[in-house]
Coordinates of C-alpha atoms in Angstrom, one line a residue:
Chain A
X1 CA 96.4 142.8 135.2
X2 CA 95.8 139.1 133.7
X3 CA 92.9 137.9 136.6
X4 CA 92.4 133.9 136.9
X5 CA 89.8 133.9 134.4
X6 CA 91.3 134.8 131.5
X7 CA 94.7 133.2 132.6
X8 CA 92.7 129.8 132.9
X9 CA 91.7 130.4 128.9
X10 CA 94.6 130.9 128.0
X11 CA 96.0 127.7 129.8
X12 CA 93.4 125.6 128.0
X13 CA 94.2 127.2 124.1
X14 CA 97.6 126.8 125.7
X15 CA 98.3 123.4 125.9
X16 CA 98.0 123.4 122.3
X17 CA 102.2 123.6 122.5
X18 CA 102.2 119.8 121.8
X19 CA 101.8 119.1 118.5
X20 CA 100.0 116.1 117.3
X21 CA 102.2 113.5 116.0
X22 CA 102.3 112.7 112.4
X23 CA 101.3 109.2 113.2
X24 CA 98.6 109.5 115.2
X25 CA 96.9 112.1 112.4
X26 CA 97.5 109.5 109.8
X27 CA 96.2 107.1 112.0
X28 CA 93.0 109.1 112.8
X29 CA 92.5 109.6 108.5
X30 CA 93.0 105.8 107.6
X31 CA 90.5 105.1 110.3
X32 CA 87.8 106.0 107.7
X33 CA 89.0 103.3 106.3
X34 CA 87.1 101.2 108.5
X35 CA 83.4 102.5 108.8
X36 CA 81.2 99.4 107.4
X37 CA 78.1 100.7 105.9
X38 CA 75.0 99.7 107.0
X39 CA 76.2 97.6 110.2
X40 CA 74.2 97.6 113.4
X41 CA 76.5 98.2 116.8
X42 CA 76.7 96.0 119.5
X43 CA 77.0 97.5 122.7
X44 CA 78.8 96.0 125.5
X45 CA 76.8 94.0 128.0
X46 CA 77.3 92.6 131.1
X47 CA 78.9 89.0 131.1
X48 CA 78.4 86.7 133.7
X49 CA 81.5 84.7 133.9
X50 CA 83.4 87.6 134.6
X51 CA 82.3 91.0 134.2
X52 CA 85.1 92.7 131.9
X53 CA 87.3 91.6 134.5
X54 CA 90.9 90.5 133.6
X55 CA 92.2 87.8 135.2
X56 CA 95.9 86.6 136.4
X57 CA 97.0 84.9 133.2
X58 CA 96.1 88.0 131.2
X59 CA 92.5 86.8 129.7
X60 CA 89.8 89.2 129.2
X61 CA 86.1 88.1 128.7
X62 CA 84.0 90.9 127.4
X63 CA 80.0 90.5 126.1
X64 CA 78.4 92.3 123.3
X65 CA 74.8 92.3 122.1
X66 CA 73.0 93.9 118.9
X67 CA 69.6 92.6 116.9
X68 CA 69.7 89.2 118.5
X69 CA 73.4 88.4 118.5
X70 CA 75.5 88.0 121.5
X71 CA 79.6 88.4 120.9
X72 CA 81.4 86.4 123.7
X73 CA 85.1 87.5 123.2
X74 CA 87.8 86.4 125.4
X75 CA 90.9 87.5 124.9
X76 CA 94.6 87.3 125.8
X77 CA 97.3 89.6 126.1
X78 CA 100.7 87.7 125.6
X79 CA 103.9 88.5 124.2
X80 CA 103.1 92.1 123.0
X81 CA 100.2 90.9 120.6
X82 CA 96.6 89.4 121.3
X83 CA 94.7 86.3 120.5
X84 CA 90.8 86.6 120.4
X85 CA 89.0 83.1 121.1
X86 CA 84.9 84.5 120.7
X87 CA 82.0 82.6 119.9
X88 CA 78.1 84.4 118.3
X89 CA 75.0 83.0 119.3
X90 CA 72.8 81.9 118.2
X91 CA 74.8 81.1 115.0
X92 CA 73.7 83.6 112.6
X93 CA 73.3 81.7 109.8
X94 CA 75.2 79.8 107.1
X95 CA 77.6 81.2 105.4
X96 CA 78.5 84.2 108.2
X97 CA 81.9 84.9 108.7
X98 CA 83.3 87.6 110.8
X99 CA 85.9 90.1 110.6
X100 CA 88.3 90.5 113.5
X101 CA 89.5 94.1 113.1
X102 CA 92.8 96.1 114.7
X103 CA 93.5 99.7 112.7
X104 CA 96.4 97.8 111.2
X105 CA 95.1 94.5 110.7
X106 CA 92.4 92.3 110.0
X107 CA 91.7 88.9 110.0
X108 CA 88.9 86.9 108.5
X109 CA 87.2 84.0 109.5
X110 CA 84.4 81.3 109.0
X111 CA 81.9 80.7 112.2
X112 CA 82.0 76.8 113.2
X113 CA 78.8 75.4 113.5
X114 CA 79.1 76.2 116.9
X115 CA 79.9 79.9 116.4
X116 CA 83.1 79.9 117.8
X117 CA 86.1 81.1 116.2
X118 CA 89.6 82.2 116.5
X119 CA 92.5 85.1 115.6
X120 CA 96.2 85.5 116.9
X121 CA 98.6 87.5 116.8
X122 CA 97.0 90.8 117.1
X123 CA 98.5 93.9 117.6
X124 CA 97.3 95.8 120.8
X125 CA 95.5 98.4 120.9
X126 CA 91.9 98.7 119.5
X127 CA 89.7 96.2 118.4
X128 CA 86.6 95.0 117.3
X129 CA 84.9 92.1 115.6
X130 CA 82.5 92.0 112.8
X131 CA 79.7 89.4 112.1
X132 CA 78.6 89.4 108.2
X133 CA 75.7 87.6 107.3
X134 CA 74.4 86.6 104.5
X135 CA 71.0 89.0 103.0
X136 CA 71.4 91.0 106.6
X137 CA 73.1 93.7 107.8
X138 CA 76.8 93.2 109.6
X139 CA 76.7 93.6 112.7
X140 CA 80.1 95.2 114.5
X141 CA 81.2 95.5 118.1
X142 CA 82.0 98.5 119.8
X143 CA 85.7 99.5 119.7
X144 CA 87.1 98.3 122.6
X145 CA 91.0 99.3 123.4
X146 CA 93.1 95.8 124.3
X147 CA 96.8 96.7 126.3
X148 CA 98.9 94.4 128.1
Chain B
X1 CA 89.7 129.7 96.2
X2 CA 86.5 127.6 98.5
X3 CA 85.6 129.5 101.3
X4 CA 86.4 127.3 104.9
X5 CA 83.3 124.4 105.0
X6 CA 81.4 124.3 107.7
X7 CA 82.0 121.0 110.5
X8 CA 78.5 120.2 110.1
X9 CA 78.9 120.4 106.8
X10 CA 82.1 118.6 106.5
X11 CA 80.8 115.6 109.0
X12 CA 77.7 115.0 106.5
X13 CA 79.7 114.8 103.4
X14 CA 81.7 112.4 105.7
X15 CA 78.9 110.1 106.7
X16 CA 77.9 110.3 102.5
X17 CA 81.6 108.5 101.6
X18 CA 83.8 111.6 101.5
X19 CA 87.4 110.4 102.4
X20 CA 88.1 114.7 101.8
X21 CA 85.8 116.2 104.4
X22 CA 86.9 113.8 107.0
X23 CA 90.5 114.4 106.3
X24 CA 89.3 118.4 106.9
X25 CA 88.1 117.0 110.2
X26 CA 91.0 115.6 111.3
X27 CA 92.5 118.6 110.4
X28 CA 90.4 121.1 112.2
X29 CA 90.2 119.4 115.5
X30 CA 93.0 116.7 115.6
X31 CA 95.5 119.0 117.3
X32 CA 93.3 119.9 120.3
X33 CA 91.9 116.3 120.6
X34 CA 95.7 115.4 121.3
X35 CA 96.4 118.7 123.1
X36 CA 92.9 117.6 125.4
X37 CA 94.2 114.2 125.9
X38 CA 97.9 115.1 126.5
X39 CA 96.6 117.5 128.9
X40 CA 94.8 114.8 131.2
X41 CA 98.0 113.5 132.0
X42 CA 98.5 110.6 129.6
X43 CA 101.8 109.6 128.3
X44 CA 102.2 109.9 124.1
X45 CA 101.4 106.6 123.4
X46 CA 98.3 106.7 125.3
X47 CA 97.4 109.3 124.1
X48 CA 97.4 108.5 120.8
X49 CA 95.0 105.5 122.1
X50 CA 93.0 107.7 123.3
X51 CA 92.7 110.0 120.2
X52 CA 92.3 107.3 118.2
X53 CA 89.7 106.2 120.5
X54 CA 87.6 109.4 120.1
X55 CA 87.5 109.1 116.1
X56 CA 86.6 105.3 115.8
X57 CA 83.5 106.5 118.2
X58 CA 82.8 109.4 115.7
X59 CA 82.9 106.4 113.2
X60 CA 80.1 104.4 115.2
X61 CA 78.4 107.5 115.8
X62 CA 78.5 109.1 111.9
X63 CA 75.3 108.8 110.8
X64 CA 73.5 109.1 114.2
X65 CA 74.9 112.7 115.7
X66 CA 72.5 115.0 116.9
X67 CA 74.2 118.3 116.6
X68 CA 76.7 118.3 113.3
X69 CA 77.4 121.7 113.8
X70 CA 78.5 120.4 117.4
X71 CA 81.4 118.2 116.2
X72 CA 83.9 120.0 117.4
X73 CA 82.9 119.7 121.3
X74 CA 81.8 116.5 120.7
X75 CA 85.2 115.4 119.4
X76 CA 86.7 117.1 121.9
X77 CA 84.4 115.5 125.0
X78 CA 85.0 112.0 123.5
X79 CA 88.9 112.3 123.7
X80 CA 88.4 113.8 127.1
X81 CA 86.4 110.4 127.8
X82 CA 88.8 108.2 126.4
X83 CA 91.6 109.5 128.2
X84 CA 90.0 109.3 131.5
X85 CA 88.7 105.7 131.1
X86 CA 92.8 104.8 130.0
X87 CA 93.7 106.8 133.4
X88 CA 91.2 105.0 135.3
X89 CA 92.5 101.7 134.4
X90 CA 96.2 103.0 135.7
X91 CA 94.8 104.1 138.3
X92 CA 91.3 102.6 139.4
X93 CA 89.3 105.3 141.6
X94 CA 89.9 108.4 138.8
X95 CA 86.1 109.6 138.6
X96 CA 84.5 110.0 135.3
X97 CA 82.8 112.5 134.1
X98 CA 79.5 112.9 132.4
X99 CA 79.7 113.2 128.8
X100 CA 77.7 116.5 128.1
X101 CA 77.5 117.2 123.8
X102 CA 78.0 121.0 123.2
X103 CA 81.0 121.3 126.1
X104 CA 82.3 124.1 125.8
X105 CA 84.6 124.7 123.1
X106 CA 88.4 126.4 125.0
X107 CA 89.1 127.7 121.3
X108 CA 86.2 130.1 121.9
X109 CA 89.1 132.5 123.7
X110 CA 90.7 134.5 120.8
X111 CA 94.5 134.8 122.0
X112 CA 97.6 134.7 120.2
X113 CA 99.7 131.9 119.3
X114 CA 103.0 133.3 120.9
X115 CA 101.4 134.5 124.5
X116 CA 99.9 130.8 124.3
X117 CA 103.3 129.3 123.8
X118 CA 105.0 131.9 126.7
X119 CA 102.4 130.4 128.8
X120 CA 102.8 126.8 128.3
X121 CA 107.0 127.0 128.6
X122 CA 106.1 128.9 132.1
X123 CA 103.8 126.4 132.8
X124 CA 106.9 123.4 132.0
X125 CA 109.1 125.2 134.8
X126 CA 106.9 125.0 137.4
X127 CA 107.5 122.5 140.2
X128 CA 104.8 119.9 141.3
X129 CA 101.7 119.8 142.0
X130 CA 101.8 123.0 140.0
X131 CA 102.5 122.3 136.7
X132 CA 100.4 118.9 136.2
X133 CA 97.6 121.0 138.3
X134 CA 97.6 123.5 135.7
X135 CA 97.7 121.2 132.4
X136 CA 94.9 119.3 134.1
X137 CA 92.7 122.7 134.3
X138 CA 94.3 123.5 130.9
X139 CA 92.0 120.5 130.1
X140 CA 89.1 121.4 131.5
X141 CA 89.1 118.2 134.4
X142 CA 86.9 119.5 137.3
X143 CA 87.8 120.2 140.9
X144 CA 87.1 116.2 141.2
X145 CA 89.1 114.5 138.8
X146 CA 92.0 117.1 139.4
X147 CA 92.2 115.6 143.2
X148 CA 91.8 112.2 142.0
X149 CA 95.2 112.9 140.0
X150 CA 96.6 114.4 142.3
X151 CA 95.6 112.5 145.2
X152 CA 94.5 115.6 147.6
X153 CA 91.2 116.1 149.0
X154 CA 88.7 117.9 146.5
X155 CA 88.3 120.9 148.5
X156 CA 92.0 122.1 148.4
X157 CA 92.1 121.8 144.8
X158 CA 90.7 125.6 144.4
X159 CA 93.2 127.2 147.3
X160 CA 95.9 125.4 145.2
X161 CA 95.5 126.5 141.8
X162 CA 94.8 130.4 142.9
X163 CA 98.5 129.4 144.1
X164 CA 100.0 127.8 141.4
X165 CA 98.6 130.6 138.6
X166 CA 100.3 133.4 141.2
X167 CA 103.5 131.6 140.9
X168 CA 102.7 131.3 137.2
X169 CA 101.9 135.3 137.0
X170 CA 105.4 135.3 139.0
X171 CA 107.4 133.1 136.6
X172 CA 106.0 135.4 133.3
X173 CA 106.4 138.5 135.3
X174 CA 110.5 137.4 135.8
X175 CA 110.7 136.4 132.1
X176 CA 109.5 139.5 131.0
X177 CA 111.7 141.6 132.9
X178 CA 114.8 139.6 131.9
X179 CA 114.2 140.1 128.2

């Protein structure tokens, strides 16, 4: 007699019946690919103008902060890819650039004086950003997952 | 031939620039991360978010985990996270869970592969609520998140799965007896 215990056990080693895509193990091993030694993580903080909150034309704002750096990110969903519009503060420092990072993609570019810059065409999915700066360590944003 | 390496061992050499012992990760725990996050309910391509998800936090995290010989439950209670903030933002009101490192890992039960796969097919002819019910509990979501899913109150969640693993029992039972 099998009681609800053990039948609950084996439901859990069960579901092991779907196998993992190829894809998403290959994806998993080239995300190695991406670790960036030494960088310090900004977490996600709360942002006043809108609190992560996505609005009718399909923006996102989202806030991150690490060793003295705020990431303002705003970001649009259109046509099955992404555009990033973000600006650091305070500008951290001539000659910084950042790296705007997907698994598949990345694109770099210089700050303005400002500390605004700019990326499209992005493929959904995850995403982070990536402040180098010169004689410091990088500083990266969480991974944050970006779907239409 | 090397004997297995250890996860804790495998997730140091990892963190020192070892494209190998991270692939040997992957290997060891990437079917149940998908089997965890397929099991919360999420479609395949979500899923794969969400299991992709789990290892770009391990990547964050590499240098910084507490327990390396915990790396299996911690894998597997990141993808379990991942895939409930993605269900949540289908469907805002799905509770969360607390993150606990050292869950409990389901491989602990020693069973065999072909009973496992007997069970899931029975499990795929069930009718509904049964059968998401029961690959929800196959992922470990508590009483709470299981009535979030399946929008019934929390307290008939129990009554309902002593049910649906009779009928289960049933179904096997009628399988059996036909071959």
């Amino acid at each position: 007699m099998i009681n609800e215990e053990y039948f609950l056990a084996a439901l859990r080693l069960a579901a092991g019946h779907d196998p993992l895509p190829e894809h998403v193990s290959a994806a998993a091993r080239d995300a190695y690919g991406l670790r960036v030694p030494q960088a310090v993580t900004a977490v996600p903080a709360e942002c006043p103008a809108s609190r992560e909150v996505r609005s009718a034309d399909g923006c996102k704002m989202v806030r991150f902060v690490a060793a003295g750096l705020t990431f303002d990110l705003e970001v649009t969903v259109g046509d099955g890819l992404i555009d990033v519009a973000g600006q650091i503060a305070p500008h951290p420092g001539e000659g910084s650039h950042v790296d705007v990072r997907t698994p598949h993609l990345t694109l770099t570019r210089r700050l303005a004086r400002t500390g605004h810059f700019a990326a499209t065409g992005l493929p959904p999915g995850w995403l982070s950003v990536v402040c180098h700066r010169p004689g410091q360590p990088p500083v990266q944003t969480r991974w944050v997952r970006i779907r239409p | 031939m090397h004997e297995p390496r250890d996860s804790g061992e495998l997730l140091k050499a990892a963190a020192d620039d070892d494209q190998r012992a991270w692939d040997m990760l992957e290997s060891r725990y990437g079917p149940r991360m998908w089997a965890t996050a397929r099991a919360c309910g999420l479609s395949e391509a979500d899923a794969a978010d969400a299991v992709q998800g789990a290892w770009l936090r391990l990547l964050e995290h590499l240098h910084t985990i507490r327990d390396p010989s915990g790396i299996g439950a911690w894998l597997a209670t990141t993808t379990r996270r991942e895939a409930l903030l993605i269900l949540r933002k289908g469907r805002p009101g799905v509770p969360l869970p607390e993150v606990v490192p050292g869950d409990p890992d389901p491989a602990a039960a020693v069973l065999e592969a072909d009973i496992s796969r007997r069970l899931w097919n029975a499990v795929s002819g069930l009718h509904e609520p049964c059968r998401t019910l029961l690959q929800l509990v196959a992922a470990d979501c508590g009483n709470r998140q299981v009535a979030g899913r399946l929008g019934v109150p929390v307290g008939s969640v129990g009554p309902t799965r002593s049910r649906c693993l009779e009928r289960l029992r049933t179904l096997i039972h009628q399988q059996e007896t036909v071959q």
